[in-house]
Short mmCIF file of C-alpha atoms and ligand atoms in Angstrom, two decimals:
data_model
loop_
_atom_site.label_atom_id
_atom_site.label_comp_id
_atom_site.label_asym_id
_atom_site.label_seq_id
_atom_site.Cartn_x
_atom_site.Cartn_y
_atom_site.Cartn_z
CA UNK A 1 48.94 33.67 41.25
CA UNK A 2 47.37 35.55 38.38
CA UNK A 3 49.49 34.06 35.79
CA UNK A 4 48.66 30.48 37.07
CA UNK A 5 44.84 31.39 37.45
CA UNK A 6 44.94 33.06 33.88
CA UNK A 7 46.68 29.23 32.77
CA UNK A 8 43.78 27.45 34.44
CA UNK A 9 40.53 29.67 33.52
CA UNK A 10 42.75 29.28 29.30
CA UNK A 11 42.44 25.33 29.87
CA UNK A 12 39.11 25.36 31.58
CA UNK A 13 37.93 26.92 28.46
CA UNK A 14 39.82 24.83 25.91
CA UNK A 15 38.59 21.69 27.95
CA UNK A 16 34.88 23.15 27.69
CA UNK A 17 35.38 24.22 24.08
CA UNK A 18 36.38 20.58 22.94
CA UNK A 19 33.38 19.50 24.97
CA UNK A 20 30.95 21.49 23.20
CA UNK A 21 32.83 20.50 20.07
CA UNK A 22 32.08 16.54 20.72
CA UNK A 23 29.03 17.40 22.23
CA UNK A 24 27.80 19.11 18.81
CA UNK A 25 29.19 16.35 17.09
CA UNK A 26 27.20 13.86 18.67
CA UNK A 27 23.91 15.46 18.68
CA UNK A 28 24.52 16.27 14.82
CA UNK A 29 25.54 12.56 13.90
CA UNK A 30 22.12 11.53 15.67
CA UNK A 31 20.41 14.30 14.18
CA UNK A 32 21.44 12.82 10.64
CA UNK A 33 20.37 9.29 12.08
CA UNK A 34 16.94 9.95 13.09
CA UNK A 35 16.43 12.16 9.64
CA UNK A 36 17.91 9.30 7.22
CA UNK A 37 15.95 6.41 9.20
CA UNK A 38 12.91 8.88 8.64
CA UNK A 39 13.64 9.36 4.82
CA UNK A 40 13.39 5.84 4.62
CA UNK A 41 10.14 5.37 6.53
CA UNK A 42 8.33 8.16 4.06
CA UNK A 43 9.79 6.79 1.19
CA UNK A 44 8.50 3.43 1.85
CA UNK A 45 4.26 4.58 0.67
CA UNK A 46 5.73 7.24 -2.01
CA UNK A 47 7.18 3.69 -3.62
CA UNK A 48 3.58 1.93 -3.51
CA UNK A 49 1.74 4.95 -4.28
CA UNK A 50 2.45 4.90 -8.09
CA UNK A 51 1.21 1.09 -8.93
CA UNK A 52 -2.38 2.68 -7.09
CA UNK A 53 -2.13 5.25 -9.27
CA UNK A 54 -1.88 3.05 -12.50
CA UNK A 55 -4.99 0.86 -10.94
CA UNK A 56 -6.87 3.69 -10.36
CA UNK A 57 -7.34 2.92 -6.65
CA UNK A 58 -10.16 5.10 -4.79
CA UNK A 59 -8.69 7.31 -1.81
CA UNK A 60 -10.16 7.67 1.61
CA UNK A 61 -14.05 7.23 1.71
CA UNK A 62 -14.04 6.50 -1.82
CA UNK A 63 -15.24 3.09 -3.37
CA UNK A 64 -14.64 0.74 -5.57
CA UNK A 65 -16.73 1.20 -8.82
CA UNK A 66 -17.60 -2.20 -9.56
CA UNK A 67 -19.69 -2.69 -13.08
CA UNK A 68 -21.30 -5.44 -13.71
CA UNK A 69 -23.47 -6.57 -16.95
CA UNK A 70 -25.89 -8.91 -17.96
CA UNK A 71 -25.23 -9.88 -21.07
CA UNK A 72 -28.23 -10.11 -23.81
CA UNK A 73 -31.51 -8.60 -22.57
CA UNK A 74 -34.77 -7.50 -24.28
CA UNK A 75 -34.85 -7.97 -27.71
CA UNK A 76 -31.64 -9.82 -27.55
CA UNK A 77 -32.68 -13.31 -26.18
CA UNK A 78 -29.08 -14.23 -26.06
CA UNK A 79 -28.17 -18.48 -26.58
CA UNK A 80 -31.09 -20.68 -26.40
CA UNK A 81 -30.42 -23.55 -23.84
CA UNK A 82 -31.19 -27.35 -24.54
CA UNK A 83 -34.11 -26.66 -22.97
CA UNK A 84 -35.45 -24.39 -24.54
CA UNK A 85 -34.84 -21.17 -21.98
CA UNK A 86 -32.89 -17.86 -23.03
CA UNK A 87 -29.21 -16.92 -22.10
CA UNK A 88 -31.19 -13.78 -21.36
CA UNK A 89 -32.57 -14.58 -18.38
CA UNK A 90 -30.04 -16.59 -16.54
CA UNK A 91 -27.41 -13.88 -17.13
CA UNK A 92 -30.15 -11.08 -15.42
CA UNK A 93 -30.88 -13.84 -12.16
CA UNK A 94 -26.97 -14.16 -11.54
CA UNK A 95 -26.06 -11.07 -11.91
CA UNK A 96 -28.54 -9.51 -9.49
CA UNK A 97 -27.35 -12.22 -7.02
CA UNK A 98 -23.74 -11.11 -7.39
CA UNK A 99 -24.72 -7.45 -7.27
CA UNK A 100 -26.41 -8.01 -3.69
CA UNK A 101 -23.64 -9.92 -2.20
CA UNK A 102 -21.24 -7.60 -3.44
CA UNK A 103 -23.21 -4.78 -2.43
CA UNK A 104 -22.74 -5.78 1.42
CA UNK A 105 -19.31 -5.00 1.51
CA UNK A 106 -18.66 -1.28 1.78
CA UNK A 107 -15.67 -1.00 0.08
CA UNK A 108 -17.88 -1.58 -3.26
CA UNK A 109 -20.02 0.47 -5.22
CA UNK A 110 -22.26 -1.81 -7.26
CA UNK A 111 -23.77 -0.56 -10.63
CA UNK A 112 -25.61 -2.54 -13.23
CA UNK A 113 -26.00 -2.21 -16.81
CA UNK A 114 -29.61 -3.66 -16.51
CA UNK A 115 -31.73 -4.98 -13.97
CA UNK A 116 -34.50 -5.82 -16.12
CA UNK A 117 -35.44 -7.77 -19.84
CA UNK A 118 -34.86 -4.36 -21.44
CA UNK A 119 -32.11 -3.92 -24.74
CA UNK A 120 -29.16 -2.48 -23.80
CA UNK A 121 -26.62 -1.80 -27.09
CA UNK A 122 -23.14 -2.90 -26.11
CA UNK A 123 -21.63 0.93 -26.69
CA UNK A 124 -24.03 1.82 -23.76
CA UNK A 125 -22.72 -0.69 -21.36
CA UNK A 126 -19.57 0.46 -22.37
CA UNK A 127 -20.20 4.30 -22.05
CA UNK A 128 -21.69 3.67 -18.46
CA UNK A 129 -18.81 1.99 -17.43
CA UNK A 130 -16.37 4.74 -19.11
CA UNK A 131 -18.82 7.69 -18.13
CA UNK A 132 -18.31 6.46 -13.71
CA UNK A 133 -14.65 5.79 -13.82
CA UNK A 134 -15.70 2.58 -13.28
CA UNK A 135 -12.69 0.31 -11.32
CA UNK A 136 -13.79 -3.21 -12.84
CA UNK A 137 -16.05 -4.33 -15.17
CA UNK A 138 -18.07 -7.93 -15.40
CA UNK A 139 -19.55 -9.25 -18.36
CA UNK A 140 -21.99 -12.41 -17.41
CA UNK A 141 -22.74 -14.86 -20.48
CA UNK A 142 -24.05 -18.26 -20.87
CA UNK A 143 -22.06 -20.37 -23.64
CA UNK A 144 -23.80 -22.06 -26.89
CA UNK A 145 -22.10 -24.66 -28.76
CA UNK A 146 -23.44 -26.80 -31.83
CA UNK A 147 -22.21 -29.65 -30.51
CA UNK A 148 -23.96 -30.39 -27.43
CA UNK A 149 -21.35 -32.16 -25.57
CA UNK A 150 -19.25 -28.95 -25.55
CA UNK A 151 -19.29 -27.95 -21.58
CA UNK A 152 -17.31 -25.97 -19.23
CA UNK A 153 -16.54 -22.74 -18.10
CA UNK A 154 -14.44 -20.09 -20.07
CA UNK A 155 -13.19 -16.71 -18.61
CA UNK A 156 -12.16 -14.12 -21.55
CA UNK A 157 -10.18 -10.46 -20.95
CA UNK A 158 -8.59 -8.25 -23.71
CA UNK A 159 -6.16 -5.66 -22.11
CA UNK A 160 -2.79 -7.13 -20.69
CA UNK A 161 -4.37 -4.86 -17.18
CA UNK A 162 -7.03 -7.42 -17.07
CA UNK A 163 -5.17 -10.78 -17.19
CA UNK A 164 -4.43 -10.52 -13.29
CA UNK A 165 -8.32 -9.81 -12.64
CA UNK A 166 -9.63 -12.50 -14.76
CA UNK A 167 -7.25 -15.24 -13.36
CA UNK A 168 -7.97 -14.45 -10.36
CA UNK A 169 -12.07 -14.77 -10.77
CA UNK A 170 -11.54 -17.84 -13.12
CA UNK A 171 -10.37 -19.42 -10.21
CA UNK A 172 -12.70 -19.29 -7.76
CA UNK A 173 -15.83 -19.56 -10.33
CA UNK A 174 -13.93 -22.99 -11.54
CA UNK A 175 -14.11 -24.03 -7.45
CA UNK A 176 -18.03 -23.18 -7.70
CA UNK A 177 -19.59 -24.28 -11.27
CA UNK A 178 -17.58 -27.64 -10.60
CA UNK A 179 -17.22 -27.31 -14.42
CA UNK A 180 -14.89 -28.20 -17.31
CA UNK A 181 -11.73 -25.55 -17.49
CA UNK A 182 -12.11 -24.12 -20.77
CA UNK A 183 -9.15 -21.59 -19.64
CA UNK A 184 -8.81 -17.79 -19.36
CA UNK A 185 -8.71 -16.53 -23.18
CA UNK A 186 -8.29 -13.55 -24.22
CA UNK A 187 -11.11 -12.10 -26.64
CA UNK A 188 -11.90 -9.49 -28.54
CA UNK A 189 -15.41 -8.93 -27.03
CA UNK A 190 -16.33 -5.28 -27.80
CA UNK A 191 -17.53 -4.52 -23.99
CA UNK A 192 -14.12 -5.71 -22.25
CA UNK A 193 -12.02 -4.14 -25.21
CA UNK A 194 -13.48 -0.95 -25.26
CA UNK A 195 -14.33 0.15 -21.30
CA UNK A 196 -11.50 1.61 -19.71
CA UNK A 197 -10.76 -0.12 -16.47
CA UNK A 198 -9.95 -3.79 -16.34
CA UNK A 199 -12.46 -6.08 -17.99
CA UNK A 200 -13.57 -9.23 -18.32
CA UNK A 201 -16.15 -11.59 -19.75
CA UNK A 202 -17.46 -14.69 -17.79
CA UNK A 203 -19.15 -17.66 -19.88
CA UNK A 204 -20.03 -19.29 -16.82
CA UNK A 205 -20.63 -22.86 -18.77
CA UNK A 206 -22.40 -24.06 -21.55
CA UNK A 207 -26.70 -23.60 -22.01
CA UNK A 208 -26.45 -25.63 -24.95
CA UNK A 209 -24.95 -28.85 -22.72
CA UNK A 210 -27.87 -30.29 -20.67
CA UNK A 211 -25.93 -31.21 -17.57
CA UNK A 212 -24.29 -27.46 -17.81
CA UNK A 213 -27.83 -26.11 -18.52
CA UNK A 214 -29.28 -28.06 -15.60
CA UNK A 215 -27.13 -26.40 -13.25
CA UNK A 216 -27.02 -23.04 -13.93
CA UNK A 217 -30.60 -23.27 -14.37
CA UNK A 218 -30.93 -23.97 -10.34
CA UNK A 219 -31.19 -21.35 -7.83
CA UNK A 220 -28.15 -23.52 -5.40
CA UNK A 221 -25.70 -23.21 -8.37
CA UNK A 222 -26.38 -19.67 -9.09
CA UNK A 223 -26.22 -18.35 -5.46
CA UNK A 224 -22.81 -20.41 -5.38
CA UNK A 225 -21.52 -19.30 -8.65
CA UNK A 226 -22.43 -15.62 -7.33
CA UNK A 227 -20.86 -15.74 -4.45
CA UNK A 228 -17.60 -17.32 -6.46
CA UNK A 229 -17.52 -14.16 -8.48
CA UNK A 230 -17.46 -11.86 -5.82
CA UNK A 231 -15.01 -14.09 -4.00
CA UNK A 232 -12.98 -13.65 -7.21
CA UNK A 233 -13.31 -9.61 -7.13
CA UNK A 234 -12.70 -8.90 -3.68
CA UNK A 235 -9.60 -11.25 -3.85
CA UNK A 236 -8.63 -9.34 -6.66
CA UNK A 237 -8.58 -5.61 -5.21
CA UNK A 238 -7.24 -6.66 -1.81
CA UNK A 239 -4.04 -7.75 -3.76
CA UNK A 240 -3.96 -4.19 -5.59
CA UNK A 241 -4.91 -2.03 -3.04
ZN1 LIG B 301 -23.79 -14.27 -24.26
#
């Protein structure tokens, strides 16, 4: 009777031995599962975090720095349109219209190079932009032509890191001005080649054509033409952010 309950307590063990064996087995192999399938989960925002990193994307409560410029100003009257009014001027109106739209979205932080007829050197525009870590930066021009029939609207960039922005605004202020397409070019406009952050230079259409002029001249086509542009930018950073 001992020997046989010795035999039995040996094969109870064994049997609970290879038990605990499998049972190890499984809970490691699900172990592994659960870890891999995680790996893969926190690799997933490690592999998007980078191209942020390149766009210089703002983190938590941050905001986009958003720059935009008047172009001309003060002693700088800028083209003169067929009828007679300064590039100046129309370049201040829009770009305080786009500033307040754009200002109503949160994500933005909305600086100006001027809000007033005062002379602004083009290094200074540039330096301001540099100076905030600015995220964009948006020229506003009126075109001038010799020939008066010349019309339409052009959208210029420098860096390769700009192409994507200005395409993307060209578009939408093409939609608005109802204008000629003149193209995205790129240019070698001091202000978008020297600021840091993606740049670009809008000649809206030309002051020099009379049925350009006449539009952009009207408060309608500028409040539509603003709202275009900031259409353009907010497109823009939802695809890079
Ligand atoms: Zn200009």
């Amino acid at each position: 009777m001992k020997r046989l309950s010795r035999t039995r307590a040996n094969r109870s063990y064994m049997l609970f031995l290879i038990s605990f064996i499998i049972l190890v087995g499984v809970i490691w192999s699900s172990v592994s599962l659960v870890d891999s399938s995680s790996e893969v989960n926190q690799q997933l925002p490690s592999t998007i975090a980078p191209n942020k990193d390149v766009n210089n994307i703002p983190t938590g409560t941050e905001r986009f720095k958003i720059v935009l410029d008047a172009g001309h100003g003060g002693h700088d009257p800028g083209a003169e349109g067929a009828s007679g009014n300064y590039e100046r001027d129309y370049t201040l109106s829009l770009t305080k219209k786009v500033s307040e739209l754009l200002q109503q979205d949160d994500r933005f932080e909305v600086h100006m190079t001027r809000t007033e007829d005062t002379s602004v050197s083009l290094g200074d525009r540039v330096k301001m932009a540099n100076e905030l870590g600015s995220n964009a930066f948006i020229s506003i021009h009126g075109n001038t032509f010799t020939d008066a029939n010349v019309s339409g609207t052009e959208t210029y960039y420098y860096t390769d890191e700009s192409f994507a922005f200005a395409d993307e605004v060209h578009k939408h202020l093409l939609e608005a001005t109802g204008f000629k397409d003149r193209g995205v070019r790129k240019g070698d406009w001091k202000v978008i080649m020297e600021t840091n952050s993606p740049a670009i230079l809008l000649e809206i259409g030309y002051l020099t054509n009379n049925s350009n002029e006449t539009a952009m001249l009207s408060d309608e086509h500028q409040n539509v033409t603003a709202q275009a542009i900031v259409d353009g930018i907010k497109s823009h950073f939802i695809q890079i952010s």
